[in-house]
Short mmCIF file of C-alpha atoms in Angstrom, two decimals:
data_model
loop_
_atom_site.label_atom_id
_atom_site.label_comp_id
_atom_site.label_asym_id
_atom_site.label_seq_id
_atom_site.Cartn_x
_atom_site.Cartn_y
_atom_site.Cartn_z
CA UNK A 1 -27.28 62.64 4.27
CA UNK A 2 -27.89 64.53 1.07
CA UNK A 3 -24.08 65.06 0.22
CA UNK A 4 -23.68 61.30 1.24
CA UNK A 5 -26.32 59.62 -1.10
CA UNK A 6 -25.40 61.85 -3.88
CA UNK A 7 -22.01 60.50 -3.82
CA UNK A 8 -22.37 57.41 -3.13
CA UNK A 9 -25.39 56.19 -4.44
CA UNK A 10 -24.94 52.83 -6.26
CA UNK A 11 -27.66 52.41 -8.58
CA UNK A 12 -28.31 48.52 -9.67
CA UNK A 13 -30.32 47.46 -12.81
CA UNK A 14 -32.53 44.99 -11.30
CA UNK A 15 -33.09 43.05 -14.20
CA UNK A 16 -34.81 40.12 -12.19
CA UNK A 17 -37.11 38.20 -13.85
CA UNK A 18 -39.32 37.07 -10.78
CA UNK A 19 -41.65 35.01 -12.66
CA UNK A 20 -42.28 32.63 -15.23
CA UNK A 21 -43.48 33.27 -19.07
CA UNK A 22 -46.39 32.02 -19.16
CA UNK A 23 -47.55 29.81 -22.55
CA UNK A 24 -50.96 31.72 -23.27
CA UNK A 25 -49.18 34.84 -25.05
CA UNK A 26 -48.17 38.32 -24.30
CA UNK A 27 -50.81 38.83 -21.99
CA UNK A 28 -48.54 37.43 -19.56
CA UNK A 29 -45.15 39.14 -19.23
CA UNK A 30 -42.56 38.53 -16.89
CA UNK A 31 -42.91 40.38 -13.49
CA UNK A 32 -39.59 42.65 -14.06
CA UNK A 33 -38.04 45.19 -11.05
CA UNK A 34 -35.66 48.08 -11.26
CA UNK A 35 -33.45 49.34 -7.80
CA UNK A 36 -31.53 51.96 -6.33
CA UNK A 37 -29.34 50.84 -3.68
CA UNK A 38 -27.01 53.06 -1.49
CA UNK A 39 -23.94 51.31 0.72
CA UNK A 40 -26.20 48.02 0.09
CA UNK A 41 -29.02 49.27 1.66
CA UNK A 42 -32.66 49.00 -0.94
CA UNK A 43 -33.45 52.38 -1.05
CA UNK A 44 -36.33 52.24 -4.01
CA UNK A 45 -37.88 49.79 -5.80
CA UNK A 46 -40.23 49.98 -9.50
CA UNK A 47 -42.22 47.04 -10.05
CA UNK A 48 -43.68 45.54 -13.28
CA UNK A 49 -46.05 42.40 -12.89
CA UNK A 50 -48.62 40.20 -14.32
CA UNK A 51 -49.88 41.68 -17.70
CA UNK A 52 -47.85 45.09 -17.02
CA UNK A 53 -50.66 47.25 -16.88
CA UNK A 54 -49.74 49.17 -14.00
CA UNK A 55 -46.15 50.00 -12.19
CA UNK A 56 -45.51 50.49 -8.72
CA UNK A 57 -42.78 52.41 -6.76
CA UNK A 58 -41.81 51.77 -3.14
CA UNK A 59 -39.67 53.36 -1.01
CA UNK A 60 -37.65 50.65 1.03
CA UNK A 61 -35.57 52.74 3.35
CA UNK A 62 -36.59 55.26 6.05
CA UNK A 63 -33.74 58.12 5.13
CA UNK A 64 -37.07 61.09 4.66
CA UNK A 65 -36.14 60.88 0.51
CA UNK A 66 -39.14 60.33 -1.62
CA UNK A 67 -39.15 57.66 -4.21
CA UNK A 68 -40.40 57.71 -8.12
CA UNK A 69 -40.57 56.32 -10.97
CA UNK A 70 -39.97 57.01 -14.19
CA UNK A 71 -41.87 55.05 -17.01
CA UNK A 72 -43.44 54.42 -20.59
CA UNK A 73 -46.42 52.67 -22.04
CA UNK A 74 -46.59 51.58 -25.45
CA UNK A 75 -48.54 55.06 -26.47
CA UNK A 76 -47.18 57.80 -24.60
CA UNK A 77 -44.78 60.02 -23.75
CA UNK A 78 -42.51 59.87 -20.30
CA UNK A 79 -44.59 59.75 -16.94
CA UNK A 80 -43.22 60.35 -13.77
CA UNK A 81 -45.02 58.48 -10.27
CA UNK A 82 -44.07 59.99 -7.17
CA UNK A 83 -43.84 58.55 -3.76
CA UNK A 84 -43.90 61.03 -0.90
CA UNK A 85 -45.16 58.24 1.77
CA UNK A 86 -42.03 57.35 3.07
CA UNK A 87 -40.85 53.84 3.77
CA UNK A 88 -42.32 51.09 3.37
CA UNK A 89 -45.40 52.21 1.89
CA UNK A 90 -45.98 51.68 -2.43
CA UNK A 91 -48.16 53.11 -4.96
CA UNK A 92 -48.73 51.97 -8.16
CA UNK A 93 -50.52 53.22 -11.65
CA UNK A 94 -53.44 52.88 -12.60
CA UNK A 95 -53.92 49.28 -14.47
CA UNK A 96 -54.38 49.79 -18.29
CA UNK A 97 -53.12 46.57 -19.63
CA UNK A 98 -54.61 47.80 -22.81
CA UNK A 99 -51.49 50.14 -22.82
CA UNK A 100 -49.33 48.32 -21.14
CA UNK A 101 -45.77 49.56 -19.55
CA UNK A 102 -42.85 49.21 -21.54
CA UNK A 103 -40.06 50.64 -19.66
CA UNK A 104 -39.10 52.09 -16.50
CA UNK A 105 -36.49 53.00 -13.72
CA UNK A 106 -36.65 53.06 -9.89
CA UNK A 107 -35.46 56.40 -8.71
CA UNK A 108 -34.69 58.48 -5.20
CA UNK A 109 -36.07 61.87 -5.07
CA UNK A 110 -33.16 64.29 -3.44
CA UNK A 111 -33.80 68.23 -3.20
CA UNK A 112 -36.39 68.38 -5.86
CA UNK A 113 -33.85 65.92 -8.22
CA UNK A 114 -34.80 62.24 -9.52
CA UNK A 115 -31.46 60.52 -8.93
CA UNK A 116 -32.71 57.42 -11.06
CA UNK A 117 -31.76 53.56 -12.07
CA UNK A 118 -29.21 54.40 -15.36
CA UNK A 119 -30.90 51.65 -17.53
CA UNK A 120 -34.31 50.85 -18.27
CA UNK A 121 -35.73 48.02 -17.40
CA UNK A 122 -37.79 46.78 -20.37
CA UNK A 123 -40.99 44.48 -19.60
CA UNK A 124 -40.97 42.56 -23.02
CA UNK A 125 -44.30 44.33 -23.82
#
């Protein structure tokens, strides 16, 4: 299955705005996702939502891969969330909507190597 996803993984910007922008300012951003999808089946998916405080990964499929995410907050460098639950279980960040997320990228974890999302998907924030 390895050999399979890594050549054919189609990864999908999931540039899906899933809610409104709300009138009260920036503390409301648009709920944004990011995907990886392989042969059409969801295989990971990054969430941003509400004030983007936090981000949450998900692993949609059952194939044994881990899931992550890889993401930035307005002060910081590069973080990297991990899923090891298997499908369908998430975890998210912690909520600092003081420092909220600015970008990040749905990835599948495959022998130790984040096949990821090519484009980051920007909350607005």
């Amino acid at each position: 299955m390895a050999r399979h996803l890594k050549g054919k993984i189609a990864l999908t910007a999931g540039a899906a705005l899933l809610g409104a922008l709300a009138l009260s300012g920036p503390a409301h951003a648009a709920d944004r996702v990011s995907i990886v999808t392989d042969n059409g089946d969801l295989v990971s998916q990054a969430r941003s939502y509400g004030a983007n405080g936090a981000v949450q990964i998900c692993d949609m499929y059952p194939d044994g891969y881990a899931v992550s995410v890889h993401y930035y907050r307005k002060t910081g460098n590069l973080q990297t969330l991990k899923n090891s639950k298997g499908s369908p279980n998430c975890i998210e960040t912690t909520d600092i909507q003081s420092n909220p997320i600015t970008l990040f990228k749905a990835c599948v974890v495959i022998n130790s190597v984040d096949i990821c999302n090519p484009a980051y998907e920007d909350t607005g924030r």
